[in-house]
Amino acid sequence: MDPYQESLRLHESRKGKIEVRSKIKISTMHDLSIAYTPGVAEPCRKIFGNRDDVYKYTSKWNLVAVVSDGSSVLGLGNLGAHAAIPVMEGKAILFKLLGGVDAFPVCIDSQDIEALIDTAALVSPVFGGVNLEDIGAPRCFAVEKKLKERLDIPVFHDDQHGLATVLYAGLSNALKVVGKKLRDVRIVISGAGAAGTASARMLHSAGVKNIVVADSKGIIHKDRSDLRDNKIELAESTNPEGITGGLADAMEGADVFVGVSVGGIVTKDMVGKMADDAIVFALANPIPEIMPDEAEAGGARVVATGRSDFPNQINNALGFPGIFRGALDTRARDINRAMKFAAARAISGLVDEPVEGCIVPNVLDRRVALSVAKAVAEASMKSGAARVNVSMDEVAARIPAYV
Amino acid sequence: MDPYQESLRLHESRKGKIEVRSKIKISTMHDLSIAYTPGVAEPCRKIFGNRDDVYKYTSKWNLVAVVSDGSSVLGLGNLGAHAAIPVMEGKAILFKLLGGVDAFPVCIDSQDIEALIDTAALVSPVFGGVNLEDIGAPRCFAVEKKLKERLDIPVFHDDQHGLATVLYAGLSNALKVVGKKLRDVRIVISGAGAAGTASARMLHSAGVKNIVVADSKGIIHKDRSDLRDNKIELAESTNPEGITGGLADAMEGADVFVGVSVGGIVTKDMVGKMADDAIVFALANPIPEIMPDEAEAGGARVVATGRSDFPNQINNALGFPGIFRGALDTRARDINRAMKFAAARAISGLVDEPVEGCIVPNVLDRRVALSVAKAVAEASMKSGAARVNVSMDEVAARIPAYV
């Protein structure tokens, strides 16, 4: 059966994907008097006396809000808060299955920046972290920046930093396969939204010298008069040779194509004009910029997508469960640069010898979240983001072992 | 061990009481491609095309937001959003354990009426109902009224209507024990907040002619110049004899005392001056207005509290799990008067022959939520609140059988 029909059937038969369960058994009146009234008054009083005790007596330490306004759902566009729910529930179950993190969808029925920030901030008391999701650019940048300023829990826009982290991990290994170095390659990024912008920043920060970003109107360069917000910054920090033209022009002779845009916009011929041993990451979801067989037919040597049904899945699910596990366990103030790079190294390090068909570990491999969580927790403590220390055994114990 | 210390220990060892679990098993890449990307795109598209499909493909049909600002936590006062979390998590687990309802705490870090309304409304896409909780009077009245106007899902302030419903159920049976009729008795309600006001309204609507309400300044009557908001309405609709004075004056000769105020304010002597066969419902939590042994020593014939560790627990947990089960299953627009009275009759009807020590069923008795849910679903369909029809077997199948 086609995956779309099968997915509809699954969602309808289970009536959604998440449930809220009790961690406590209540079978007697005594149990009730301890978990609920009158006993419950005491943890309330303790937290009132010392706000920090909320981490001790409630589920906050392990709860992440998956916040979205549905303005940029997968590659489907602005579907709104209701239609975004299946994705946010999916994210929540992956948080739990892979990272042992409890996550709950906060789907906000407004696309006003201030309303998003206020709402996410006002519901934050029960959460230990905020994962922003599928919020369109450029609003996502302002929302993340202001929420970070306002909250004392980590705020992480996964479409930016999660994707950039996983992309960097995959690219490191893909470059090993083709025997090229980060500092020497020219990388074309298609898409100047959340993922494209964050990826350009992270790759630049990792030492890539030649990055060209294209949006729907073509290559971003300093002479374009239609640029705003993050695109102005991209025009400054990328495209050192000042090339102009469309995506096809950008791809001529490029070593790496990274697609974080829309499905079907890259042809076999465009891949054919890239440099030898080309790397094609066609990450648009659910339809990649070019299907893997076409990319290979065009001459690409390493091909990756964001989908679960092809090899080399460059999917955020390699990152966020372990990243938040490590951040929550050290009660990090922020998920900073050091923690993101530590996560990327942990992911790429799990593939002993990268080959064309295997540049990243499998999303369902339990070692991924385990390795990422430990690396992130260590980086959190080392970089000063951490507010508590944690042992690697404690981190490991919180990651489910069933996969 | 003292229940407070035992509760602290339980909350600390479990690190909170709720978790978010997957209803779907993911063990292969194929599973992932159906539950998440690319398959998940299809339920998103369906909901975008037809908003109502959100009930079909997501967990909304069974999810209730437990919304609080922590301004009136139990009988402890204004502790704020963080310190309210243990109560809201407790509520969430009772929703699940008793009614099979998934509930999640929305603890809002503001006590501004408009901010509360906006925040609750903006996060409502994932929820099928809103349970307002521990929001102080008189703000709770405005919050409930405006949220009801704004949302198409049921909004129910449990401290008002849940308590009033359960109180009415218990009182019906207590009156049978002492052989008095609703229309003949004089009832004193201590507390003119959410619970006191809603109880006065519901008892009045049920046919009680003589209700006297007292707040912390004494009996509410028409000549008091310090009354505002709901208390002005109470002065009009209660106290037909226009009596004045303090709580002790109100209780002289009264048949029923209902305490929804603060612990320890009623003495044995005050109970001693009530009518023969007095009924004392001392429902303040965690400390009742008078402890049961004292009330009995004062001559009360039927005594109830809100606590799990005494007989006759008049606790909202008798109501809300079944009330929301019935409302969710019929996708009710509102939880109306007919549904509340149906719930009350279902609760009182479960005690075949009420006696002094048993006027309400046990909170953990599975028949309670079952009976309430069916009665509420029927009343929802009959009164026109329902948007879908449901069979009693379907309702019953959603209620856990473990107690």
mmCIF file of C-alpha atoms in Angstrom, chain A residues 3-8 10-12 14-30 32-48 51 54-61 63 73-74 76 78-79 81-83 85-87 89-91 93-94 96-97 102-110 115 119 121-123 125-127 133 285-286 306-309 313 315 320 362-364 398 402, chain B residues 3-8 10-12 14-30 32-48 51 54-61 63 73-74 76 78-79 81-83 85-87 89-91 93-94 96-97 102-110 115 119 121-123 125-127 133 285-286 306-309 313 315 320 362-364 398 402:
data_model
loop_
_atom_site.group_PDB
_atom_site.id
_atom_site.type_symbol
_atom_site.label_atom_id
_atom_site.label_comp_id
_atom_site.label_asym_id
_atom_site.label_seq_id
_atom_site.Cartn_x
_atom_site.Cartn_y
_atom_site.Cartn_z
ATOM 1 C CA PRO A 3 2.634 5.128 2.479
ATOM 2 C CA TYR A 4 0.093 7.958 2.470
ATOM 3 C CA GLN A 5 -2.911 5.640 2.521
ATOM 4 C CA GLU A 6 -1.246 3.400 5.074
ATOM 5 C CA SER A 7 -0.533 6.425 7.252
ATOM 6 C CA LEU A 8 -4.139 7.614 7.053
ATOM 7 C CA LEU A 10 -2.885 4.018 10.998
ATOM 8 C CA HIS A 11 -3.801 7.486 12.276
ATOM 9 C CA GLU A 12 -7.507 6.763 12.008
ATOM 10 C CA ARG A 14 -5.260 4.576 16.598
ATOM 11 C CA LYS A 15 -7.077 7.914 16.764
ATOM 12 C CA GLY A 16 -3.854 9.836 17.090
ATOM 13 C CA LYS A 17 -0.449 8.815 18.338
ATOM 14 C CA ILE A 18 0.006 10.088 21.894
ATOM 15 C CA GLU A 19 -1.485 9.474 25.292
ATOM 16 C CA VAL A 20 -0.786 10.867 28.750
ATOM 17 C CA ARG A 21 -0.091 8.186 31.319
ATOM 18 C CA SER A 22 0.396 8.039 35.032
ATOM 19 C CA LYS A 23 3.808 7.067 36.376
ATOM 20 C CA ILE A 24 2.115 6.230 39.663
ATOM 21 C CA LYS A 25 -0.205 3.388 40.536
ATOM 22 C CA ILE A 26 -3.367 4.314 42.392
ATOM 23 C CA SER A 27 -5.369 1.396 43.638
ATOM 24 C CA THR A 28 -6.311 2.311 47.188
ATOM 25 C CA MET A 29 -7.712 5.342 48.959
ATOM 26 C CA HIS A 30 -4.361 5.644 50.677
ATOM 27 C CA LEU A 32 -5.025 8.593 46.330
ATOM 28 C CA SER A 33 -4.449 10.567 49.519
ATOM 29 C CA ILE A 34 -0.706 10.604 48.784
ATOM 30 C CA ALA A 35 -0.761 11.298 45.034
ATOM 31 C CA TYR A 36 -3.684 13.702 45.288
ATOM 32 C CA THR A 37 -5.388 15.477 48.152
ATOM 33 C CA PRO A 38 -4.451 15.969 50.949
ATOM 34 C CA GLY A 39 -0.840 14.811 50.422
ATOM 35 C CA VAL A 40 -0.239 16.723 47.189
ATOM 36 C CA ALA A 41 -0.489 19.993 49.120
ATOM 37 C CA GLU A 42 3.036 19.456 50.407
ATOM 38 C CA PRO A 43 4.951 19.398 47.086
ATOM 39 C CA CYS A 44 2.903 22.483 46.138
ATOM 40 C CA ARG A 45 4.003 24.271 49.305
ATOM 41 C CA LYS A 46 7.632 23.246 48.769
ATOM 42 C CA ILE A 47 7.674 24.617 45.213
ATOM 43 C CA PHE A 48 5.990 27.808 46.383
ATOM 44 C CA ARG A 51 10.757 27.589 42.786
ATOM 45 C CA VAL A 54 9.640 22.184 40.575
ATOM 46 C CA TYR A 55 12.406 20.044 39.048
ATOM 47 C CA LYS A 56 12.271 17.745 42.046
ATOM 48 C CA TYR A 57 8.548 17.129 42.495
ATOM 49 C CA THR A 58 7.041 17.462 39.009
ATOM 50 C CA SER A 59 7.595 16.066 35.510
ATOM 51 C CA LYS A 60 9.171 19.340 34.327
ATOM 52 C CA TRP A 61 12.711 17.933 34.328
ATOM 53 C CA LEU A 63 9.054 17.513 29.556
ATOM 54 C CA VAL A 73 4.667 22.032 7.963
ATOM 55 C CA LEU A 74 7.252 19.657 6.517
ATOM 56 C CA LEU A 76 3.854 21.290 2.625
ATOM 57 C CA ASN A 78 1.419 26.983 5.757
ATOM 58 C CA LEU A 79 -1.234 24.493 6.881
ATOM 59 C CA ALA A 81 -1.990 24.774 13.833
ATOM 60 C CA HIS A 82 -4.586 22.022 13.429
ATOM 61 C CA ALA A 83 -3.125 20.363 10.346
ATOM 62 C CA ILE A 85 -0.759 18.173 14.851
ATOM 63 C CA PRO A 86 0.094 14.812 13.202
ATOM 64 C CA VAL A 87 3.695 15.987 12.724
ATOM 65 C CA GLU A 89 2.518 14.097 17.723
ATOM 66 C CA GLY A 90 5.010 12.184 15.588
ATOM 67 C CA LYS A 91 7.806 14.299 16.989
ATOM 68 C CA ILE A 93 6.587 9.919 20.117
ATOM 69 C CA LEU A 94 10.107 9.986 18.651
ATOM 70 C CA LYS A 96 9.960 9.372 23.910
ATOM 71 C CA LEU A 97 10.926 6.281 21.936
ATOM 72 C CA ASP A 102 8.290 13.298 27.407
ATOM 73 C CA ALA A 103 7.145 15.750 24.763
ATOM 74 C CA PHE A 104 3.785 17.369 24.188
ATOM 75 C CA PRO A 105 2.479 19.290 21.156
ATOM 76 C CA VAL A 106 1.791 22.967 21.757
ATOM 77 C CA CYS A 107 0.089 23.906 18.496
ATOM 78 C CA ILE A 108 -0.580 27.624 18.592
ATOM 79 C CA ASP A 109 -3.566 28.994 16.712
ATOM 80 C CA SER A 110 -1.921 32.277 15.688
ATOM 81 C CA ALA A 115 1.358 35.909 20.279
ATOM 82 C CA THR A 119 1.877 31.803 24.462
ATOM 83 C CA ALA A 121 6.387 31.577 27.428
ATOM 84 C CA LEU A 122 3.152 31.536 29.411
ATOM 85 C CA VAL A 123 2.711 27.749 29.171
ATOM 86 C CA PRO A 125 6.115 26.362 33.718
ATOM 87 C CA VAL A 126 5.505 22.630 33.167
ATOM 88 C CA PHE A 127 8.265 22.274 30.565
ATOM 89 C CA GLU A 133 9.013 23.235 15.011
ATOM 90 C CA ASN A 285 9.910 16.393 2.860
ATOM 91 C CA PRO A 286 7.899 14.477 1.898
ATOM 92 C CA GLY A 306 15.159 13.098 4.773
ATOM 93 C CA ARG A 307 12.891 10.116 4.322
ATOM 94 C CA SER A 308 12.663 6.874 6.246
ATOM 95 C CA ASP A 309 12.171 4.801 3.107
ATOM 96 C CA GLN A 313 18.279 9.357 6.043
ATOM 97 C CA ASN A 315 16.632 13.245 9.530
ATOM 98 C CA PHE A 320 16.792 16.027 18.817
ATOM 99 C CA ASN A 362 20.064 4.345 11.316
ATOM 100 C CA VAL A 363 17.548 6.617 13.062
ATOM 101 C CA LEU A 364 16.283 3.657 15.093
ATOM 102 C CA ARG A 398 17.137 7.399 30.870
ATOM 103 C CA TYR A 402 13.853 -1.381 23.348
ATOM 104 C CA PRO B 3 0.677 11.976 54.349
ATOM 105 C CA TYR B 4 2.608 15.150 53.537
ATOM 106 C CA GLN B 5 6.005 13.542 54.032
ATOM 107 C CA GLU B 6 4.887 10.417 52.211
ATOM 108 C CA SER B 7 3.652 12.557 49.315
ATOM 109 C CA LEU B 8 6.940 14.447 49.113
ATOM 110 C CA LEU B 10 6.548 9.765 46.289
ATOM 111 C CA HIS B 11 6.797 12.874 44.105
ATOM 112 C CA GLU B 12 10.557 12.993 44.465
ATOM 113 C CA ARG B 14 8.919 9.285 40.679
ATOM 114 C CA LYS B 15 10.047 12.751 39.585
ATOM 115 C CA GLY B 16 6.496 13.850 38.856
ATOM 116 C CA LYS B 17 3.417 11.863 38.007
ATOM 117 C CA ILE B 18 2.809 12.051 34.258
ATOM 118 C CA GLU B 19 4.486 10.862 31.104
ATOM 119 C CA VAL B 20 3.629 11.142 27.421
ATOM 120 C CA ARG B 21 3.543 7.781 25.672
ATOM 121 C CA SER B 22 3.201 6.582 22.142
ATOM 122 C CA LYS B 23 0.080 4.627 21.195
ATOM 123 C CA ILE B 24 1.988 3.319 18.199
ATOM 124 C CA LYS B 25 4.840 0.859 18.056
ATOM 125 C CA ILE B 26 7.811 1.864 15.935
ATOM 126 C CA SER B 27 10.390 -0.817 15.437
ATOM 127 C CA THR B 28 11.218 -0.720 11.746
ATOM 128 C CA MET B 29 12.018 1.966 9.205
ATOM 129 C CA HIS B 30 8.732 1.134 7.559
ATOM 130 C CA LEU B 32 8.691 5.195 10.957
ATOM 131 C CA SER B 33 7.815 6.098 7.377
ATOM 132 C CA ILE B 34 4.117 5.588 8.174
ATOM 133 C CA ALA B 35 3.941 7.235 11.597
ATOM 134 C CA TYR B 36 6.321 10.029 10.644
ATOM 135 C CA THR B 37 7.737 11.280 7.362
ATOM 136 C CA PRO B 38 6.787 10.826 4.555
ATOM 137 C CA GLY B 39 3.450 9.156 5.457
ATOM 138 C CA VAL B 40 2.419 11.689 8.089
ATOM 139 C CA ALA B 41 2.063 14.326 5.365
ATOM 140 C CA GLU B 42 -1.251 12.780 4.349
ATOM 141 C CA PRO B 43 -3.220 13.205 7.620
ATOM 142 C CA CYS B 44 -1.841 16.782 7.671
ATOM 143 C CA ARG B 45 -3.198 17.423 4.188
ATOM 144 C CA LYS B 46 -6.553 15.870 5.075
ATOM 145 C CA ILE B 47 -6.960 18.091 8.124
ATOM 146 C CA PHE B 48 -5.915 21.133 6.119
ATOM 147 C CA ARG B 51 -10.647 20.930 9.782
ATOM 148 C CA VAL B 54 -8.523 16.626 13.313
ATOM 149 C CA TYR B 55 -10.853 14.471 15.416
ATOM 150 C CA LYS B 56 -10.188 11.539 13.133
ATOM 151 C CA TYR B 57 -6.400 11.571 12.761
ATOM 152 C CA THR B 58 -5.080 13.104 15.992
ATOM 153 C CA SER B 59 -5.440 12.599 19.741
ATOM 154 C CA LYS B 60 -7.668 15.685 20.071
ATOM 155 C CA TRP B 61 -10.867 13.652 20.547
ATOM 156 C CA LEU B 63 -7.308 15.232 25.145
ATOM 157 C CA VAL B 73 -4.491 26.074 44.643
ATOM 158 C CA LEU B 74 -6.594 23.702 46.752
ATOM 159 C CA LEU B 76 -3.707 26.939 49.968
ATOM 160 C CA ASN B 78 -2.363 31.968 45.381
ATOM 161 C CA LEU B 79 0.770 29.848 44.893
ATOM 162 C CA ALA B 81 1.636 28.436 38.094
ATOM 163 C CA HIS B 82 4.721 26.462 39.136
ATOM 164 C CA ALA B 83 3.523 25.414 42.572
ATOM 165 C CA ILE B 85 1.772 21.693 38.885
ATOM 166 C CA PRO B 86 1.560 18.786 41.382
ATOM 167 C CA VAL B 87 -2.211 19.305 41.640
ATOM 168 C CA GLU B 89 -0.561 16.446 37.283
ATOM 169 C CA GLY B 90 -2.689 14.698 39.913
ATOM 170 C CA LYS B 91 -5.795 15.776 38.090
ATOM 171 C CA ILE B 93 -3.649 11.047 36.194
ATOM 172 C CA LEU B 94 -7.145 10.796 37.673
ATOM 173 C CA LYS B 96 -6.753 8.850 32.778
ATOM 174 C CA LEU B 97 -7.123 6.270 35.512
ATOM 175 C CA ASP B 102 -5.781 11.981 28.313
ATOM 176 C CA ALA B 103 -5.224 15.215 30.193
ATOM 177 C CA PHE B 104 -2.265 17.565 30.217
ATOM 178 C CA PRO B 105 -1.440 20.427 32.602
ATOM 179 C CA VAL B 106 -1.488 23.889 31.020
ATOM 180 C CA CYS B 107 -0.090 25.958 33.878
ATOM 181 C CA ILE B 108 -0.169 29.585 32.786
ATOM 182 C CA ASP B 109 2.414 31.967 34.156
ATOM 183 C CA SER B 110 0.127 35.021 34.323
ATOM 184 C CA ALA B 115 -3.680 36.584 29.022
ATOM 185 C CA THR B 119 -3.247 31.496 26.090
ATOM 186 C CA ALA B 121 -7.547 29.607 23.419
ATOM 187 C CA LEU B 122 -4.309 29.681 21.425
ATOM 188 C CA VAL B 123 -3.143 26.266 22.637
ATOM 189 C CA PRO B 125 -6.077 23.077 18.712
ATOM 190 C CA VAL B 126 -4.764 19.829 20.215
ATOM 191 C CA PHE B 127 -7.452 19.629 22.899
ATOM 192 C CA GLU B 133 -8.803 24.480 37.656
ATOM 193 C CA ASN B 285 -8.684 21.041 51.222
ATOM 194 C CA PRO B 286 -6.350 19.892 52.601
ATOM 195 C CA GLY B 306 -13.120 16.383 50.379
ATOM 196 C CA ARG B 307 -10.327 14.133 51.550
ATOM 197 C CA SER B 308 -9.417 10.613 50.545
ATOM 198 C CA ASP B 309 -8.608 9.596 54.108
ATOM 199 C CA GLN B 313 -15.402 11.910 50.233
ATOM 200 C CA ASN B 315 -14.465 14.984 45.793
ATOM 201 C CA PHE B 320 -14.909 15.119 36.118
ATOM 202 C CA ASN B 362 -16.010 5.424 46.510
ATOM 203 C CA VAL B 363 -13.942 7.614 44.184
ATOM 204 C CA LEU B 364 -12.067 4.531 42.947
ATOM 205 C CA ARG B 398 -13.193 3.739 26.789
ATOM 206 C CA TYR B 402 -8.432 -1.807 36.292
#
